[in-house]
């Protein structure tokens, strides 16, 4: 049975540092998978990523240091089912606002009677039928992280955290700032205060707190506040900004 190292690390209280991957390329994923990060977030919500491409990226990560986490395009059992059959064990579910939505997300990752996940006896997840007890043990290796991106979600934080099977709650600063009326300004004092307060509440609920923090000072601040699951950058942003900086040095000659 494939074990889930990310879930074990989070349960043991070890901070996991990762990179957002939006380039949707198995080649770039193979490069960064061995860079030393604890996880890579393969994004299918805001990146041109589809199922065969994610499959290739999962293959490219084999042998690297990073555990794969996939963000589906939506809280949709059909999307989940296809990713889980590829062997995905860690999901970051976007735009969860209520406990019912969180329960729906968890149910989509569990086989009956605990959930509604569809059964296939020959998939990449069970090593093409070679893991004989996969169906009995798969649920225990699933890690479900739900994304809080609105004031409504923050208001329901404790009830979402109380849902059995939710391993962690992840703050989405960009969408949260937009919902606060500060589109494009996640550093606004009101947004920062809400994020800090949410992290404290998540920790009090004894769940993993996570966040995307591309600025190092922010990442270190939220790690000190108790975040365990922190994405500290993006492959797309690294490529864009570093290539711009290199071009600019030669344009100034």
mmCIF file of C-alpha atoms in Angstrom:
data_model
loop_
_atom_site.group_PDB
_atom_site.id
_atom_site.type_symbol
_atom_site.label_atom_id
_atom_site.label_comp_id
_atom_site.label_asym_id
_atom_site.label_seq_id
_atom_site.Cartn_x
_atom_site.Cartn_y
_atom_site.Cartn_z
ATOM 1 C CA UNK A 1 0.000 0.000 0.000
ATOM 2 C CA UNK A 2 1.534 3.356 -0.991
ATOM 3 C CA UNK A 3 1.988 5.361 2.211
ATOM 4 C CA UNK A 4 1.396 9.106 2.330
ATOM 5 C CA UNK A 5 4.532 10.802 3.693
ATOM 6 C CA UNK A 6 2.943 14.257 3.663
ATOM 7 C CA UNK A 7 0.027 13.161 5.846
ATOM 8 C CA UNK A 8 2.404 11.519 8.301
ATOM 9 C CA UNK A 9 4.612 14.596 8.496
ATOM 10 C CA UNK A 10 1.633 16.870 9.136
ATOM 11 C CA UNK A 11 0.278 14.543 11.822
ATOM 12 C CA UNK A 12 3.673 14.602 13.518
ATOM 13 C CA UNK A 13 3.639 18.398 13.558
ATOM 14 C CA UNK A 14 6.459 18.873 11.068
ATOM 15 C CA UNK A 15 6.227 21.959 8.869
ATOM 16 C CA UNK A 16 6.031 21.141 5.171
ATOM 17 C CA UNK A 17 7.424 23.685 2.718
ATOM 18 C CA UNK A 18 6.345 23.517 -0.897
ATOM 19 C CA UNK A 19 6.175 25.148 -4.284
ATOM 20 C CA UNK A 20 3.108 26.010 -6.351
ATOM 21 C CA UNK A 21 3.341 24.473 -9.815
ATOM 22 C CA UNK A 22 1.358 26.239 -12.537
ATOM 23 C CA UNK A 23 3.533 25.655 -15.600
ATOM 24 C CA UNK A 24 1.600 22.452 -16.328
ATOM 25 C CA UNK A 25 4.706 20.730 -17.646
ATOM 26 C CA UNK A 26 6.023 17.332 -16.646
ATOM 27 C CA UNK A 27 9.509 18.518 -17.592
ATOM 28 C CA UNK A 28 9.502 21.528 -15.262
ATOM 29 C CA UNK A 29 7.938 19.406 -12.528
ATOM 30 C CA UNK A 30 10.734 16.871 -12.869
ATOM 31 C CA UNK A 31 13.263 19.678 -12.412
ATOM 32 C CA UNK A 32 11.730 21.134 -9.244
ATOM 33 C CA UNK A 33 10.645 17.770 -7.737
ATOM 34 C CA UNK A 34 14.261 17.145 -6.784
ATOM 35 C CA UNK A 35 14.990 20.646 -5.492
ATOM 36 C CA UNK A 36 14.360 19.782 -1.844
ATOM 37 C CA UNK A 37 10.768 20.889 -1.300
ATOM 38 C CA UNK A 38 8.461 18.765 0.843
ATOM 39 C CA UNK A 39 5.567 19.065 -1.603
ATOM 40 C CA UNK A 40 4.592 20.402 -5.012
ATOM 41 C CA UNK A 41 1.092 21.763 -5.553
ATOM 42 C CA UNK A 42 -0.079 20.761 -9.025
ATOM 43 C CA UNK A 43 -2.738 23.324 -9.853
ATOM 44 C CA UNK A 44 -5.683 22.529 -12.115
ATOM 45 C CA UNK A 45 -7.888 25.442 -11.014
ATOM 46 C CA UNK A 46 -5.894 28.419 -12.295
ATOM 47 C CA UNK A 47 -3.512 26.637 -14.658
ATOM 48 C CA UNK A 48 -4.015 25.032 -18.094
ATOM 49 C CA UNK A 49 -3.681 21.567 -16.595
ATOM 50 C CA UNK A 50 -5.822 18.558 -17.472
ATOM 51 C CA UNK A 51 -5.879 14.910 -16.392
ATOM 52 C CA UNK A 52 -3.307 13.396 -18.811
ATOM 53 C CA UNK A 53 -0.933 16.265 -18.032
ATOM 54 C CA UNK A 54 -1.303 15.710 -14.279
ATOM 55 C CA UNK A 55 -0.622 12.013 -14.887
ATOM 56 C CA UNK A 56 2.649 12.915 -16.613
ATOM 57 C CA UNK A 57 3.584 15.289 -13.797
ATOM 58 C CA UNK A 58 2.973 12.601 -11.169
ATOM 59 C CA UNK A 59 5.253 10.273 -13.090
ATOM 60 C CA UNK A 60 7.890 13.004 -13.326
ATOM 61 C CA UNK A 61 7.844 13.440 -9.531
ATOM 62 C CA UNK A 62 8.779 9.827 -8.806
ATOM 63 C CA UNK A 63 12.207 9.790 -7.178
ATOM 64 C CA UNK A 64 12.085 13.447 -6.135
ATOM 65 C CA UNK A 65 11.902 14.877 -2.627
ATOM 66 C CA UNK A 66 8.421 16.369 -2.968
ATOM 67 C CA UNK A 67 5.042 14.777 -2.327
ATOM 68 C CA UNK A 68 2.376 15.644 -4.904
ATOM 69 C CA UNK A 69 -0.646 17.684 -3.862
ATOM 70 C CA UNK A 70 -3.295 18.427 -6.491
ATOM 71 C CA UNK A 71 -5.774 21.281 -6.451
ATOM 72 C CA UNK A 72 -8.861 20.216 -8.435
ATOM 73 C CA UNK A 73 -10.670 22.825 -10.455
ATOM 74 C CA UNK A 74 -13.657 22.575 -8.091
ATOM 75 C CA UNK A 75 -15.166 20.622 -5.204
ATOM 76 C CA UNK A 76 -16.472 17.968 -7.588
ATOM 77 C CA UNK A 77 -16.621 14.232 -6.892
ATOM 78 C CA UNK A 78 -16.103 13.372 -10.561
ATOM 79 C CA UNK A 79 -12.897 15.408 -10.730
ATOM 80 C CA UNK A 80 -11.706 13.859 -7.472
ATOM 81 C CA UNK A 81 -12.429 10.307 -8.619
ATOM 82 C CA UNK A 82 -10.246 10.628 -11.688
ATOM 83 C CA UNK A 83 -7.359 12.159 -9.738
ATOM 84 C CA UNK A 84 -7.553 9.546 -6.984
ATOM 85 C CA UNK A 85 -7.428 6.744 -9.536
ATOM 86 C CA UNK A 86 -4.164 8.272 -10.776
ATOM 87 C CA UNK A 87 -2.750 7.784 -7.295
ATOM 88 C CA UNK A 88 -3.251 11.272 -5.869
ATOM 89 C CA UNK A 89 -3.500 11.072 -2.077
ATOM 90 C CA UNK A 90 -3.369 14.783 -1.219
ATOM 91 C CA UNK A 91 -6.070 17.181 -2.389
ATOM 92 C CA UNK A 92 -6.351 20.921 -1.841
ATOM 93 C CA UNK A 93 -10.045 21.639 -2.367
ATOM 94 C CA UNK A 94 -10.856 25.213 -3.454
ATOM 95 C CA UNK A 95 -13.589 27.525 -2.200
ATOM 96 C CA UNK A 96 -15.000 25.518 0.702
ATOM 97 C CA UNK A 97 -17.351 27.761 2.679
ATOM 98 C CA UNK A 98 -19.430 25.449 4.873
ATOM 99 C CA UNK A 99 -19.187 22.235 6.844
ATOM 100 C CA UNK A 100 -21.535 20.558 4.349
ATOM 101 C CA UNK A 101 -19.181 21.424 1.495
ATOM 102 C CA UNK A 102 -16.263 20.055 3.509
ATOM 103 C CA UNK A 103 -18.168 16.830 4.194
ATOM 104 C CA UNK A 104 -18.903 16.527 0.486
ATOM 105 C CA UNK A 105 -15.209 16.844 -0.298
ATOM 106 C CA UNK A 106 -14.238 14.180 2.227
ATOM 107 C CA UNK A 107 -16.963 11.806 1.041
ATOM 108 C CA UNK A 108 -15.625 12.001 -2.512
ATOM 109 C CA UNK A 109 -12.270 10.636 -1.300
ATOM 110 C CA UNK A 110 -13.713 7.678 0.644
ATOM 111 C CA UNK A 111 -15.073 4.371 -0.584
ATOM 112 C CA UNK A 112 -18.571 3.282 0.537
ATOM 113 C CA UNK A 113 -19.929 3.062 3.131
ATOM 114 C CA UNK A 114 -17.796 5.970 4.406
ATOM 115 C CA UNK A 115 -18.148 7.940 1.175
ATOM 116 C CA UNK A 116 -19.058 7.895 -2.484
ATOM 117 C CA UNK A 117 -15.782 7.246 -4.293
ATOM 118 C CA UNK A 118 -16.288 5.024 -7.327
ATOM 119 C CA UNK A 119 -14.536 1.659 -7.395
ATOM 120 C CA UNK A 120 -12.123 0.497 -10.081
ATOM 121 C CA UNK A 121 -9.989 -2.568 -9.438
ATOM 122 C CA UNK A 122 -7.180 -1.718 -11.877
ATOM 123 C CA UNK A 123 -5.742 1.804 -11.620
ATOM 124 C CA UNK A 124 -2.418 3.532 -11.156
ATOM 125 C CA UNK A 125 -3.467 4.148 -7.539
ATOM 126 C CA UNK A 126 -3.498 0.422 -6.706
ATOM 127 C CA UNK A 127 -0.520 -0.247 -8.948
ATOM 128 C CA UNK A 128 -2.760 -1.762 -11.589
ATOM 129 C CA UNK A 129 -4.351 -4.296 -9.286
ATOM 130 C CA UNK A 130 -1.137 -5.359 -7.551
ATOM 131 C CA UNK A 131 -2.076 -3.808 -4.171
ATOM 132 C CA UNK A 132 -4.632 -6.403 -3.119
ATOM 133 C CA UNK A 133 -5.869 -4.573 0.001
ATOM 134 C CA UNK A 134 -5.972 -1.126 -1.599
ATOM 135 C CA UNK A 135 -9.725 -0.614 -1.261
ATOM 136 C CA UNK A 136 -9.613 -1.486 2.441
ATOM 137 C CA UNK A 137 -6.698 0.798 3.262
ATOM 138 C CA UNK A 138 -6.895 3.664 0.773
ATOM 139 C CA UNK A 139 -9.031 5.903 2.991
ATOM 140 C CA UNK A 140 -6.451 6.006 5.769
ATOM 141 C CA UNK A 141 -3.851 7.467 3.403
ATOM 142 C CA UNK A 142 -6.045 10.279 2.044
ATOM 143 C CA UNK A 143 -5.238 13.844 3.055
ATOM 144 C CA UNK A 144 -7.933 16.448 2.466
ATOM 145 C CA UNK A 145 -7.028 20.117 2.801
ATOM 146 C CA UNK A 146 -9.842 22.604 2.264
ATOM 147 C CA UNK A 147 -9.355 26.162 1.126
ATOM 148 C CA UNK A 148 -10.934 29.089 2.996
ATOM 149 C CA UNK A 149 -11.217 32.045 0.628
ATOM 150 C CA UNK A 150 -14.093 34.230 1.880
ATOM 151 C CA UNK A 151 -15.333 35.943 5.020
ATOM 152 C CA UNK A 152 -18.194 33.437 5.052
ATOM 153 C CA UNK A 153 -15.696 30.572 5.146
ATOM 154 C CA UNK A 154 -13.804 32.205 8.010
ATOM 155 C CA UNK A 155 -17.098 32.607 9.868
ATOM 156 C CA UNK A 156 -17.671 28.868 9.530
ATOM 157 C CA UNK A 157 -14.085 27.931 10.325
ATOM 158 C CA UNK A 158 -14.740 25.934 13.488
ATOM 159 C CA UNK A 159 -17.576 23.904 11.983
ATOM 160 C CA UNK A 160 -15.470 23.151 8.893
ATOM 161 C CA UNK A 161 -12.536 22.119 11.063
ATOM 162 C CA UNK A 162 -14.801 19.784 13.035
ATOM 163 C CA UNK A 163 -15.642 17.712 9.944
ATOM 164 C CA UNK A 164 -14.188 14.222 10.271
ATOM 165 C CA UNK A 165 -11.679 13.619 7.504
ATOM 166 C CA UNK A 166 -10.623 17.234 7.030
ATOM 167 C CA UNK A 167 -6.894 17.210 7.731
ATOM 168 C CA UNK A 168 -6.198 20.886 7.327
ATOM 169 C CA UNK A 169 -7.524 24.319 6.426
ATOM 170 C CA UNK A 170 -5.666 26.434 3.891
ATOM 171 C CA UNK A 171 -6.021 30.209 3.647
ATOM 172 C CA UNK A 172 -6.240 31.658 0.125
ATOM 173 C CA UNK A 173 -4.947 35.240 0.556
ATOM 174 C CA UNK A 174 -5.805 36.503 -2.936
ATOM 175 C CA UNK A 175 -9.473 35.538 -2.950
ATOM 176 C CA UNK A 176 -9.831 36.482 0.698
ATOM 177 C CA UNK A 177 -8.507 39.955 -0.035
ATOM 178 C CA UNK A 178 -10.960 40.291 -2.921
ATOM 179 C CA UNK A 179 -13.855 39.288 -0.675
ATOM 180 C CA UNK A 180 -12.745 41.904 1.847
ATOM 181 C CA UNK A 181 -12.932 44.532 -0.898
ATOM 182 C CA UNK A 182 -9.165 44.776 -1.354
ATOM 183 C CA UNK A 183 -8.693 43.056 -4.702
ATOM 184 C CA UNK A 184 -4.995 42.595 -5.455
ATOM 185 C CA UNK A 185 -3.922 43.720 -1.976
ATOM 186 C CA UNK A 186 -3.580 40.702 0.279
ATOM 187 C CA UNK A 187 -1.215 42.756 2.433
ATOM 188 C CA UNK A 188 -3.994 45.111 3.547
ATOM 189 C CA UNK A 189 -4.071 45.340 7.385
ATOM 190 C CA UNK A 190 -7.656 44.036 7.551
ATOM 191 C CA UNK A 191 -6.744 40.988 5.459
ATOM 192 C CA UNK A 192 -3.548 40.343 7.406
ATOM 193 C CA UNK A 193 -5.425 40.500 10.690
ATOM 194 C CA UNK A 194 -8.052 38.076 9.397
ATOM 195 C CA UNK A 195 -5.369 35.642 8.236
ATOM 196 C CA UNK A 196 -3.496 35.793 11.536
ATOM 197 C CA UNK A 197 -6.714 35.242 13.467
ATOM 198 C CA UNK A 198 -7.743 32.352 11.229
ATOM 199 C CA UNK A 199 -4.421 30.569 11.718
ATOM 200 C CA UNK A 200 -4.753 30.845 15.489
ATOM 201 C CA UNK A 201 -8.298 29.448 15.310
ATOM 202 C CA UNK A 202 -7.245 26.575 13.037
ATOM 203 C CA UNK A 203 -4.488 25.610 15.448
ATOM 204 C CA UNK A 204 -6.914 25.846 18.371
ATOM 205 C CA UNK A 205 -9.184 23.429 16.491
ATOM 206 C CA UNK A 206 -6.188 21.053 16.292
ATOM 207 C CA UNK A 207 -6.090 21.012 12.515
ATOM 208 C CA UNK A 208 -3.233 21.783 10.141
ATOM 209 C CA UNK A 209 -3.057 25.407 9.010
ATOM 210 C CA UNK A 210 -1.769 26.187 5.534
ATOM 211 C CA UNK A 211 -1.218 29.180 3.296
ATOM 212 C CA UNK A 212 0.381 30.430 0.073
ATOM 213 C CA UNK A 213 3.083 32.934 1.002
ATOM 214 C CA UNK A 214 5.353 33.943 -1.904
ATOM 215 C CA UNK A 215 7.078 36.649 0.165
ATOM 216 C CA UNK A 216 9.706 35.150 2.460
ATOM 217 C CA UNK A 217 8.933 37.487 5.360
ATOM 218 C CA UNK A 218 5.254 36.478 5.214
ATOM 219 C CA UNK A 219 6.105 32.789 5.030
ATOM 220 C CA UNK A 220 8.346 33.002 8.079
ATOM 221 C CA UNK A 221 5.747 35.023 9.978
ATOM 222 C CA UNK A 222 3.018 32.482 9.353
ATOM 223 C CA UNK A 223 5.318 29.547 10.106
ATOM 224 C CA UNK A 224 6.062 31.169 13.467
ATOM 225 C CA UNK A 225 2.309 31.565 14.004
ATOM 226 C CA UNK A 226 1.862 27.820 13.569
ATOM 227 C CA UNK A 227 1.307 27.157 9.869
ATOM 228 C CA UNK A 228 2.546 23.708 8.898
ATOM 229 C CA UNK A 229 1.692 23.602 5.183
ATOM 230 C CA UNK A 230 3.231 26.587 3.422
ATOM 231 C CA UNK A 231 3.795 27.162 -0.284
ATOM 232 C CA UNK A 232 6.627 29.671 -0.507
ATOM 233 C CA UNK A 233 6.605 30.389 -4.230
ATOM 234 C CA UNK A 234 5.468 29.428 -7.705
ATOM 235 C CA UNK A 235 7.365 27.913 -10.620
ATOM 236 C CA UNK A 236 5.528 30.297 -12.961
ATOM 237 C CA UNK A 237 6.443 33.388 -10.947
ATOM 238 C CA UNK A 238 10.053 32.257 -10.576
ATOM 239 C CA UNK A 239 10.377 31.825 -14.327
ATOM 240 C CA UNK A 240 8.670 35.138 -15.126
ATOM 241 C CA UNK A 241 10.505 37.322 -12.609
ATOM 242 C CA UNK A 242 13.943 35.734 -12.991
ATOM 243 C CA UNK A 243 13.765 35.850 -16.792
ATOM 244 C CA UNK A 244 12.666 39.495 -16.628
ATOM 245 C CA UNK A 245 15.552 40.312 -14.304
ATOM 246 C CA UNK A 246 18.074 38.627 -16.587
ATOM 247 C CA UNK A 247 16.730 40.401 -19.671
ATOM 248 C CA UNK A 248 16.737 43.739 -17.856
ATOM 249 C CA UNK A 249 20.430 43.438 -16.923
ATOM 250 C CA UNK A 250 21.391 43.178 -20.584
ATOM 251 C CA UNK A 251 18.912 45.772 -21.804
ATOM 252 C CA UNK A 252 20.644 48.330 -19.596
ATOM 253 C CA UNK A 253 24.022 47.904 -21.314
#
